XYZ file of N, CA and C in Angstrom:
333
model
N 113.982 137.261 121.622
C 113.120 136.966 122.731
C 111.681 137.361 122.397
N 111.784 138.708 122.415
C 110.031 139.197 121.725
C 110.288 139.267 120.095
N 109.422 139.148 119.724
C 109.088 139.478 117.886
C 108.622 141.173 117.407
N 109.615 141.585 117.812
C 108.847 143.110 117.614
C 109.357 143.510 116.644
N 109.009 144.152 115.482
C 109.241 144.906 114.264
C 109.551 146.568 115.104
N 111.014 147.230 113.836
C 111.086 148.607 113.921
C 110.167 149.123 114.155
N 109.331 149.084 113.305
C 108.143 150.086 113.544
C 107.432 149.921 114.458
N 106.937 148.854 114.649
C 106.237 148.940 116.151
C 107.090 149.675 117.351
N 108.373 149.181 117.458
C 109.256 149.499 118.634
C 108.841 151.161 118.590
N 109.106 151.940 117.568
C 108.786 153.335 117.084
C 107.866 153.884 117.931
N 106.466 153.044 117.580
C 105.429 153.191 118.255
C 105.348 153.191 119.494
N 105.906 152.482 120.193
C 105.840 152.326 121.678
C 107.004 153.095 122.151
N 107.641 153.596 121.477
C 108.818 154.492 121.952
C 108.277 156.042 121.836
N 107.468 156.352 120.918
C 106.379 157.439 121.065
C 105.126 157.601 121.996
N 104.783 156.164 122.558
C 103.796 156.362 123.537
C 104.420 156.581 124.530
N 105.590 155.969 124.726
C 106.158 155.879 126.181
C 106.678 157.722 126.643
N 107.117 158.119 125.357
C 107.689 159.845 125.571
C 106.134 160.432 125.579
N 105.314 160.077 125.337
C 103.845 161.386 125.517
C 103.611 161.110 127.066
N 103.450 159.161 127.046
C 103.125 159.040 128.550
C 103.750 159.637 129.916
N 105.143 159.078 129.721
C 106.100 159.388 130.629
C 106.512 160.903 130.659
N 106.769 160.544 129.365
C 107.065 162.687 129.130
C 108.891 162.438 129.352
N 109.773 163.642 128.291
C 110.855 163.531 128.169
C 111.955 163.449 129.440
N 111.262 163.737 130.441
C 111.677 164.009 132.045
C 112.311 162.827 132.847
N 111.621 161.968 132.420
C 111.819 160.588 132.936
C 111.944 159.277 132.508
N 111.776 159.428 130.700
C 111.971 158.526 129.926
C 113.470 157.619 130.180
N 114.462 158.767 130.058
C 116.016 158.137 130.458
C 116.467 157.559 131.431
N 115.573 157.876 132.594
C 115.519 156.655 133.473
C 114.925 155.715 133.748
N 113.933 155.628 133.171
C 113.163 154.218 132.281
C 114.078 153.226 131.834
N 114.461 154.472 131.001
C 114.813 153.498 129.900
C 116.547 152.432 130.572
N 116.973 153.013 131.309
C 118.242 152.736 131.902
C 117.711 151.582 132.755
N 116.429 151.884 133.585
C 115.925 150.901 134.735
C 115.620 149.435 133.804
N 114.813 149.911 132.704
C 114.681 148.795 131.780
C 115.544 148.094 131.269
N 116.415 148.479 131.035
C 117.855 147.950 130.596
C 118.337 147.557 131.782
N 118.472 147.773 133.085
C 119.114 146.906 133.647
C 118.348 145.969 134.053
N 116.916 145.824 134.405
C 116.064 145.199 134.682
C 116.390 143.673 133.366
N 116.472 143.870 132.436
C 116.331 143.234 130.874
C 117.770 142.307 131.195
N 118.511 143.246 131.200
C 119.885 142.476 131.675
C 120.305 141.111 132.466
N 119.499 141.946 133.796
C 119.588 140.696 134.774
C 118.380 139.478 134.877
N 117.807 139.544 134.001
C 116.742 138.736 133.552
C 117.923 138.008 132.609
N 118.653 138.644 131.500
C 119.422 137.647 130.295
C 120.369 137.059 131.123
N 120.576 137.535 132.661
C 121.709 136.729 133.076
C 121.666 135.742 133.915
N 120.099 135.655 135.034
C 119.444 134.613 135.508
C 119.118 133.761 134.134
N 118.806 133.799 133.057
C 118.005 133.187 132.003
C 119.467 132.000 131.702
N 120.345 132.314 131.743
C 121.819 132.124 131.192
C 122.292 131.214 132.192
N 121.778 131.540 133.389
C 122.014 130.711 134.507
C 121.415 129.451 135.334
N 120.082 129.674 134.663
C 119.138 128.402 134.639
C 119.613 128.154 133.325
N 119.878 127.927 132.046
C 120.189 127.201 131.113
C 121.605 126.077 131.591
N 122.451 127.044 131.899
C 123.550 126.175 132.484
C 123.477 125.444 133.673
N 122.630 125.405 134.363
C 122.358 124.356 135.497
C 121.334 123.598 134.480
N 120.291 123.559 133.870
C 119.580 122.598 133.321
C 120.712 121.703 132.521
N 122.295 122.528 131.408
C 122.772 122.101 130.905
C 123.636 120.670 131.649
N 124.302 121.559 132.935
C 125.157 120.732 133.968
C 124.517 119.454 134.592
N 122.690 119.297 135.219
C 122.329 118.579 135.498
C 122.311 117.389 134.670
N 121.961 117.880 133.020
C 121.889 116.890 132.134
C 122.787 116.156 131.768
N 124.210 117.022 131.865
C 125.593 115.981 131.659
C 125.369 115.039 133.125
N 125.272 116.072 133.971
C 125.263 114.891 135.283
C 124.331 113.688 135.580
N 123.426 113.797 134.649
C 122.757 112.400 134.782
C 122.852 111.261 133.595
N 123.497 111.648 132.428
C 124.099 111.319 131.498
C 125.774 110.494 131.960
N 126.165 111.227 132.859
C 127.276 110.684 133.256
C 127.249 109.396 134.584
N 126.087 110.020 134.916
C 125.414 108.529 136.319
C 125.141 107.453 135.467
N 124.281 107.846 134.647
C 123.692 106.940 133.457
C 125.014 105.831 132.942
N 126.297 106.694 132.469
C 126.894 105.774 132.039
C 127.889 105.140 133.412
N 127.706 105.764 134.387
C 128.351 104.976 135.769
C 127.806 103.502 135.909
N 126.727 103.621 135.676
C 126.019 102.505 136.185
C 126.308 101.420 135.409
N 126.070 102.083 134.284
C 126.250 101.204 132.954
C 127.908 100.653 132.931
N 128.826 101.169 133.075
C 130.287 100.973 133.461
C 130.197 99.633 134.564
N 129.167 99.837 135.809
C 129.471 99.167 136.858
C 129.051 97.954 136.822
N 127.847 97.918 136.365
C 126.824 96.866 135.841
C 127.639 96.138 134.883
N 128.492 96.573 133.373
C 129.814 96.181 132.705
C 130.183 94.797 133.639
N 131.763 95.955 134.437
C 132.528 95.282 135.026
C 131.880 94.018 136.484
N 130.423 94.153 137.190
C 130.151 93.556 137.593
C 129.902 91.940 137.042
N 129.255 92.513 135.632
C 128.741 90.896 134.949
C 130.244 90.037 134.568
N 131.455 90.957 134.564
C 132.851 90.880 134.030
C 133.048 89.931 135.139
N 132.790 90.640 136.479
C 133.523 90.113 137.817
C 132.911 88.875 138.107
N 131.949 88.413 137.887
C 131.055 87.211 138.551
C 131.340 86.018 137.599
N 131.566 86.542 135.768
C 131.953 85.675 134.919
C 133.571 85.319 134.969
N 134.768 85.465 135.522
C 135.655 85.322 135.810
C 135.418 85.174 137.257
N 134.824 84.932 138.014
C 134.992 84.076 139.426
C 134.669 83.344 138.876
N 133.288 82.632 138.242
C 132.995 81.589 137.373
C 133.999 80.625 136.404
N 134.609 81.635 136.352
C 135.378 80.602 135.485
C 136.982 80.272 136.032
N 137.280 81.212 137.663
C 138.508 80.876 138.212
C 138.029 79.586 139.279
N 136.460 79.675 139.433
C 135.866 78.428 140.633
C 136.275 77.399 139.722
N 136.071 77.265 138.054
C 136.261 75.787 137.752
C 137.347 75.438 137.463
N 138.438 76.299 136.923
C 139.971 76.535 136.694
C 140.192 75.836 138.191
N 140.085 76.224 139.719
C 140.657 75.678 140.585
C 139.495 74.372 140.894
N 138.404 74.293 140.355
C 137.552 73.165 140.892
C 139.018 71.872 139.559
N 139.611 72.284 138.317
C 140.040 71.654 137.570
C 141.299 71.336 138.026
N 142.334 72.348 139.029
C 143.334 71.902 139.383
C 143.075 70.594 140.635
N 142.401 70.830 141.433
C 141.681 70.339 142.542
C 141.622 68.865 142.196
N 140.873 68.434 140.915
C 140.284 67.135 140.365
C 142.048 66.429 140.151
N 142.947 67.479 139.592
C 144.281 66.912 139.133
C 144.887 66.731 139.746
N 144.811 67.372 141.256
C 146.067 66.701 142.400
C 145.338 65.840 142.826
N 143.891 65.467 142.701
C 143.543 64.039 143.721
C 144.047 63.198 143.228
N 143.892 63.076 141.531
C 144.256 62.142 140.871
C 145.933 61.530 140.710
N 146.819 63.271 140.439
C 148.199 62.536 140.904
C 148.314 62.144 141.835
N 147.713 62.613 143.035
C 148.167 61.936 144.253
C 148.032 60.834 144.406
N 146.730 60.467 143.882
C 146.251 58.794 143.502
C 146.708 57.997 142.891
N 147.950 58.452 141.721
C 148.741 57.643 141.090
C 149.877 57.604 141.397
N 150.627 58.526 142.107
C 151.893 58.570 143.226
C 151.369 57.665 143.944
N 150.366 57.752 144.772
C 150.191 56.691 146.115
C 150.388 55.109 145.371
N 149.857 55.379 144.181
C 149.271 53.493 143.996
C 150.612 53.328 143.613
N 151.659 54.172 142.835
C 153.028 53.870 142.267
C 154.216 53.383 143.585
N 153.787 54.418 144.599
C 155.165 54.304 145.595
C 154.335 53.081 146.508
N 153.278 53.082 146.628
C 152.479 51.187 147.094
C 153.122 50.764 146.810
N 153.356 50.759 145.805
C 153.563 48.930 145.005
C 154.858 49.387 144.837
N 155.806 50.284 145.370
C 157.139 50.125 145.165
C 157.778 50.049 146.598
N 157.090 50.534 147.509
C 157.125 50.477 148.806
C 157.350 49.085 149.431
N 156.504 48.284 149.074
C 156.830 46.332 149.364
C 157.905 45.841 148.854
N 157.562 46.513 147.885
C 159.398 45.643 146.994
C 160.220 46.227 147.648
N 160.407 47.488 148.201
C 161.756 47.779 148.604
C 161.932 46.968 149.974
N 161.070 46.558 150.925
C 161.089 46.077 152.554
C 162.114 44.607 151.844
């Protein structure tokens, strides 16, 4: 997190005992440490919500993309079941049209 060299730390661990004085250093130093702590554990906790949001929009991302898919899927198969039945449609007018003209003309002969 910080870049601090031994020796420096040294240093500031000697100012802090002249400043503070040996009396109260240990509870410094304990307050600091827990203080430090719950900083690494909020820090830990915004990482994993930045992490979670990012799957979660990664995963909308591919929702859409899924839906948008199967939509162009759905409109191209109505498309092609409208002409499948526009094709059955054309074939019963026509048998019917050649039944009718067949049983016509068999219809007189039988009277």
């Amino acid at each position: 997190m910080f870049d601090i060299a031994f020796s420096e730390l040294i240093v500031i661990a000697i100012v802090a005992l002249i400043v503070i004085g040996p009396e109260k250093l240990p509870k410094l130093a304990r307050t600091l440490g827990a203080i430090t702590g719950r900083m690494q554990k909020y820090m830990t906790q915004i990482k994993e919500e930045v992490n979670r949001e990012a799957r979660f929009a990664e995963l909308q991302k591919l929702q859409n993309e899924i839906q948008s898919s199967v939509t162009a899927k759905q409109v191209a198969l109505q498309s092609d079941l409208e002409g499948v039945v526009q094709d059955v449609k054309t074939a019963v007018v026509e048998n019917a049209a050649t039944i009718e003209s067949k049983t016509g003309s068999i219809a007189p002969d039988a009277k």
